[in-house]
Short mmCIF file of C-alpha atoms and ligand atoms in Angstrom, two decimals:
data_model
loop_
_atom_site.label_atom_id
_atom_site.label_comp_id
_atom_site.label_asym_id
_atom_site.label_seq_id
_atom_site.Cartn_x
_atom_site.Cartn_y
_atom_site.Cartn_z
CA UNK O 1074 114.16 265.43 -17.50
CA UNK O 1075 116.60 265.99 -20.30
CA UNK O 1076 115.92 263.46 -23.24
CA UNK O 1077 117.70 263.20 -26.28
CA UNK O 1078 118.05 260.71 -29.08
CA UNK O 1079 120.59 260.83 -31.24
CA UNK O 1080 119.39 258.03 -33.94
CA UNK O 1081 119.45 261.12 -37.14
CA UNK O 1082 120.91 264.02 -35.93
CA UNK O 1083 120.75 266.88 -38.55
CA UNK O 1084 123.60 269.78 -38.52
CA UNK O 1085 122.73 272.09 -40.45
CA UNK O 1086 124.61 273.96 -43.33
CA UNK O 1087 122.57 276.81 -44.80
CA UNK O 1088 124.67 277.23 -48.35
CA UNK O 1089 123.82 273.50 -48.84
CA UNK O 1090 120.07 273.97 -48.56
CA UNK O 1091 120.89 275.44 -52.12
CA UNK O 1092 118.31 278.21 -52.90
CA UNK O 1093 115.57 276.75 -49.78
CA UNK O 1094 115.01 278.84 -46.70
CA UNK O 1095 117.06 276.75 -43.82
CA UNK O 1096 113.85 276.69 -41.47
CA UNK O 1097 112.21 274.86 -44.22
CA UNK O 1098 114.70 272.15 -44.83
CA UNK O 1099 114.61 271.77 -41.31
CA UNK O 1100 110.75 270.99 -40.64
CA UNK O 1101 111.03 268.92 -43.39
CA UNK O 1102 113.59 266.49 -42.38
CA UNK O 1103 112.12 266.88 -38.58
CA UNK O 1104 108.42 265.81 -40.41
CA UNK O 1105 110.85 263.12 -41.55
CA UNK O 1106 111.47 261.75 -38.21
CA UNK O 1107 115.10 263.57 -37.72
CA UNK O 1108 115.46 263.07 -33.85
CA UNK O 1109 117.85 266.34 -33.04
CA UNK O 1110 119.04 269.24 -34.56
CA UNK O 1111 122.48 271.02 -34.58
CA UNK O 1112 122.29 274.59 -35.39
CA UNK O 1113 126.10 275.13 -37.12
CA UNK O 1114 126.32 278.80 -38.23
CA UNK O 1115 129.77 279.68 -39.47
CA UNK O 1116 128.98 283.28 -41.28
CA UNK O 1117 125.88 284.52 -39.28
CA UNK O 1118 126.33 288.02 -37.19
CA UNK O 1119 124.88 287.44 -33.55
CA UNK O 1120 121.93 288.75 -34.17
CA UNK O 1121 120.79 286.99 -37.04
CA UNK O 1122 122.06 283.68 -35.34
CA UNK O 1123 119.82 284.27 -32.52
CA UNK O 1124 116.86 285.40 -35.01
CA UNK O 1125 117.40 281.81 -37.15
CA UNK O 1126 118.16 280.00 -33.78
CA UNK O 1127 114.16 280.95 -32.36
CA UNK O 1128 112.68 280.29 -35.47
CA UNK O 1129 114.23 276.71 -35.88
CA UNK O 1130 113.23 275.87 -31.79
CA UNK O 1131 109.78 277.54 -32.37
CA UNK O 1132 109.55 275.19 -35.84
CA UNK O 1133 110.90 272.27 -33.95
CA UNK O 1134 109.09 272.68 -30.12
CA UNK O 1135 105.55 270.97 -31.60
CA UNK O 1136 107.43 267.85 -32.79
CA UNK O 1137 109.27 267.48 -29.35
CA UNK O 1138 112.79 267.81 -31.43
CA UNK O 1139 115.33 269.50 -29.34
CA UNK O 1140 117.62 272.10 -30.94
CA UNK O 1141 121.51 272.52 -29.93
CA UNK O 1142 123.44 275.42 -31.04
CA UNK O 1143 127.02 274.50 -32.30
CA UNK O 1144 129.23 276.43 -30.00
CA UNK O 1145 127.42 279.73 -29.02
CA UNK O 1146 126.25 279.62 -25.60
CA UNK O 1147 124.98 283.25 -26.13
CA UNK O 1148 123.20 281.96 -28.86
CA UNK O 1149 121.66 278.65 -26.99
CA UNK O 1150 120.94 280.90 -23.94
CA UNK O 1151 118.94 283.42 -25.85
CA UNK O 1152 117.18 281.12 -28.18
CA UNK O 1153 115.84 278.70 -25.68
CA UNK O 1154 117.80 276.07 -27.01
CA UNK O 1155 117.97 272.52 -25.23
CA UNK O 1156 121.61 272.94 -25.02
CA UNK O 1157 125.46 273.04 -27.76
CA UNK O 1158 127.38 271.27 -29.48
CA UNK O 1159 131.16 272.66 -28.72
CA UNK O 1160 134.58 271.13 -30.31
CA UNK O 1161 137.87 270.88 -28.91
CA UNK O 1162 138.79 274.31 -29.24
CA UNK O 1163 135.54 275.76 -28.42
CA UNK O 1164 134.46 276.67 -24.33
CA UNK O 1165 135.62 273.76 -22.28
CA UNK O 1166 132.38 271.27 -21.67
CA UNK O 1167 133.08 272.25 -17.66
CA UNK O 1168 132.47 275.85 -18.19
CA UNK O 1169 130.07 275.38 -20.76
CA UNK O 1170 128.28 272.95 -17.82
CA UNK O 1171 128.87 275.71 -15.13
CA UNK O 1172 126.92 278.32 -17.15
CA UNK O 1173 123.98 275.98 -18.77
CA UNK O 1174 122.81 273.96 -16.15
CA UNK O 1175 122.47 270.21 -15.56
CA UNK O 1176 119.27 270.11 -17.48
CA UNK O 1177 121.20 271.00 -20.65
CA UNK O 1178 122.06 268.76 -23.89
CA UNK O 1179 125.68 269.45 -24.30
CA UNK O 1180 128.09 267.49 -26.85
CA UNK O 1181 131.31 267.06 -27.51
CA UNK O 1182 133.14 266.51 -31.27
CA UNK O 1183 136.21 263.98 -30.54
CA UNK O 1184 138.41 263.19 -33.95
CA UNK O 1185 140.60 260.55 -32.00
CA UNK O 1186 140.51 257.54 -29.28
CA UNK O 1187 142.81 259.25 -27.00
CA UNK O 1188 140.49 262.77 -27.40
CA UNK O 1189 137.80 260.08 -26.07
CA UNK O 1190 139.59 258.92 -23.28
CA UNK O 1191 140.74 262.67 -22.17
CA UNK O 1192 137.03 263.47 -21.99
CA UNK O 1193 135.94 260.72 -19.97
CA UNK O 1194 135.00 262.52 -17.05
CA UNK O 1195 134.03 265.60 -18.60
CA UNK O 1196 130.24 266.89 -17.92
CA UNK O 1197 129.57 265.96 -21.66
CA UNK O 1198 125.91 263.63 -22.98
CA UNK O 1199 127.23 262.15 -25.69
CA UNK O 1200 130.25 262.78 -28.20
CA UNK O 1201 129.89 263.64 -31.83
CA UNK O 1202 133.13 261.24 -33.58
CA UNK O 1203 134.36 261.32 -36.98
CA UNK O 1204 134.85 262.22 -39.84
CA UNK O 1205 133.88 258.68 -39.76
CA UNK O 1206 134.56 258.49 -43.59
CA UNK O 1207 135.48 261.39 -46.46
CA UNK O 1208 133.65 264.43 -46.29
CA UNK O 1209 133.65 267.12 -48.56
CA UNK O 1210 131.16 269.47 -46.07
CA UNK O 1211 133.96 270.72 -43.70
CA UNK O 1212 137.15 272.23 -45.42
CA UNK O 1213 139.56 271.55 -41.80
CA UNK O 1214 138.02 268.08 -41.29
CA UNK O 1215 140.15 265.77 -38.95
CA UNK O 1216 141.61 262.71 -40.72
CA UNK O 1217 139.63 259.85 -41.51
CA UNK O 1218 138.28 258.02 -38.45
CA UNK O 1219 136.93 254.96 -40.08
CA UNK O 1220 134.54 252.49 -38.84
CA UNK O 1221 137.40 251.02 -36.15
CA UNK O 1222 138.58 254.43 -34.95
CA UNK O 1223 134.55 254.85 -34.34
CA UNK O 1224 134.53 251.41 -32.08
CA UNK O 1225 137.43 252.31 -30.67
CA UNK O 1226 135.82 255.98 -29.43
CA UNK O 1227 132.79 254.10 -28.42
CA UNK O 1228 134.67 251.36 -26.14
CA UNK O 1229 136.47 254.48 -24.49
CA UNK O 1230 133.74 257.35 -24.47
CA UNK O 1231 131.29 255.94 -21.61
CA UNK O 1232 128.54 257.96 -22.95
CA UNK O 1233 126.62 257.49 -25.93
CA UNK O 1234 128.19 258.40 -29.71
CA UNK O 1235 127.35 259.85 -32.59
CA UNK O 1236 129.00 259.43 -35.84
CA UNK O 1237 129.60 261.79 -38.41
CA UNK O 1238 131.62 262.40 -41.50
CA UNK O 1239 130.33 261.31 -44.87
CA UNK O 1240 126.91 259.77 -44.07
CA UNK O 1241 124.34 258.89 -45.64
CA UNK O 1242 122.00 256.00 -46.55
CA UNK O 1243 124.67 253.36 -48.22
CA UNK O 1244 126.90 253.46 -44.95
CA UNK O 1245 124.48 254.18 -42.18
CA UNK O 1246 123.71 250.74 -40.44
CA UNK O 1247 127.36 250.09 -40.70
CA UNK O 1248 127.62 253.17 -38.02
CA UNK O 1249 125.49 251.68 -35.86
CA UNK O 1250 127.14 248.23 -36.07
CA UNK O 1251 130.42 249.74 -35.01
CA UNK O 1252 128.32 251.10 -32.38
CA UNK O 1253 127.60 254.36 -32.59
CA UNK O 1254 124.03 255.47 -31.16
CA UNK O 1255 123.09 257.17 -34.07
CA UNK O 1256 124.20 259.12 -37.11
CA UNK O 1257 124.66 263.01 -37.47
CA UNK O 1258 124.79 264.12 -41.25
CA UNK O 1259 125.18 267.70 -43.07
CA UNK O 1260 124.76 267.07 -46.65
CA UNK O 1261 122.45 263.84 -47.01
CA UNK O 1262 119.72 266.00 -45.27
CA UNK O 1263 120.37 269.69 -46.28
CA UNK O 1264 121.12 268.92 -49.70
CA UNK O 1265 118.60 266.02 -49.93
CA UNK O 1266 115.94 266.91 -52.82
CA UNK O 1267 113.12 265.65 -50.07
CA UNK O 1268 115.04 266.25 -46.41
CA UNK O 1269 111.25 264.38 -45.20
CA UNK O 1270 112.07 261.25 -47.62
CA UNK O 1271 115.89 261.27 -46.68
CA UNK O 1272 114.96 261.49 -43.12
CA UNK O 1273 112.63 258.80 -42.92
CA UNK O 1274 115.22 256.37 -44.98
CA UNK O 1275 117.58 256.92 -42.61
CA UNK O 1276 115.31 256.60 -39.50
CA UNK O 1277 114.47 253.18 -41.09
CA UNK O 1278 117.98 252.26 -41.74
CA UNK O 1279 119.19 252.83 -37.84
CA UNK O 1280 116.55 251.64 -36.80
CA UNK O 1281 116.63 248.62 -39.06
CA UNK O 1282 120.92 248.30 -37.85
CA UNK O 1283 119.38 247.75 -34.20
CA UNK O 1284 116.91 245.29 -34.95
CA UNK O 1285 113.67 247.42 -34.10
CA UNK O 1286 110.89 247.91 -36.96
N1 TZP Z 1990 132.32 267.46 -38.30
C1 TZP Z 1990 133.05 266.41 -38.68
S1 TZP Z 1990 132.74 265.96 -40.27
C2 TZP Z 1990 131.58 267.21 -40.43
C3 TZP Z 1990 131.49 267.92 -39.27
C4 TZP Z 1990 130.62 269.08 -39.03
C5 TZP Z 1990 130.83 267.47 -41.68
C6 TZP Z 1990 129.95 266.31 -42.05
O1 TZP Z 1990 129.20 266.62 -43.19
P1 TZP Z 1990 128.57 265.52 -44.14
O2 TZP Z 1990 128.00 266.31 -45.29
O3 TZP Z 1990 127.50 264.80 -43.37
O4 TZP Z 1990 129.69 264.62 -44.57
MG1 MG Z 1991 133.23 274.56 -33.07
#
């Protein structure tokens, strides 16, 4: 049965983790309560990618916290990962569907409304929106979203929706009040000084925006 919840969704950036081995950030923030992770490795060779990749689901598998690979099927399919992440200009969901499985976690990044509408009936678990707010993490970010472009994605995306873009603990029940399911963040977990103690205040905090202690 596949199960995923995105309530803190890490994506991982390994130059943020600063001088900290990326599996370690990780198993922090998952001892933390992080709920998924997003492998996102933009300057990896193949091989290394699929080394980091098994460590991080081996790391991960005790704590029941599934891993998706950002993009690389290859990657997902050699790891033993739960499933991607692809954007708009990576492998089409369909295909990406077609070659995974129906068992697999597979996302979708949407920067607009009509981007949420066009992938209504695509074989997609939930889309990843935003940048819901400035974000200094990723150089070709979309423009600005904002917390009604994000309600406006989750009234068309008939699927659940994860927000990211500038995240952290000062905005993240106001993601959840425009709807979103959850919140996906880069920098307030890699770069956190405790990923564990930034975890578990954002855990609190979405789970705080839905009313549940
Ligand atoms: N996609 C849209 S914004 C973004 C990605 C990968 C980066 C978000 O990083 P941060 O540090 O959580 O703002
Ligand atoms: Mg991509």
């Amino acid at each position: 049965m596949k199960r995923f919840d995105l309530s803190v969704y890490l994506v991982t950036d390994r130059p943020l983790c600063g001088g900290r081995a990326l599996i370690d950030v990780v198993a922090e923030a998952a001892a933390g309560g992080v709920t998924l992770v997003q492998l996102r490795e933009k300057e990896a060779g193949t091989r290394e990618f699929v080394e980091l990749a098994r460590a991080v689901k081996k790391a991960l598998a005790p704590l029941g916290v599934p891993l998706l690979v950002n993009d690389r099927l290859d990657v997902a399919l050699a790891c033993g990962a739960d499933g991607v992440h692809v954007g708009q200009s990576d492998m089409h969901p369909s295909d990406a569907r077609a070659i995974l499985g129906p068992g697999a976690i597979i996302g979708l990044s949407v920067e607009t409304p009509e981007l949420a509408r066009a992938a209504r009936d695509f074989p997609v678990d939930y889309l990843g929106a935003g940048p819901v707010f400035p974000t200094a993490t990723k150089a070709d970010a979309a423009p600005v979203l904002g917390l009604s472009g994000l309600g406006e994605v989750v009234g068309l995306a008939g699927r659940p929706v994860v927000g990211i873009g500038g995240i952290g603990p000062a905005n993240a029940m106001e993601v959840l009040r425009a709807g979103a399911h959850g919140v996906a963040v880069v920098s307030a977990l890699c770069a956190a000084f405790s990923p564990r103690e930034a975890a578990r205040e954002l855990l609190q905090l979405v789970r705080a925006a839905r009313g549940v202690q």
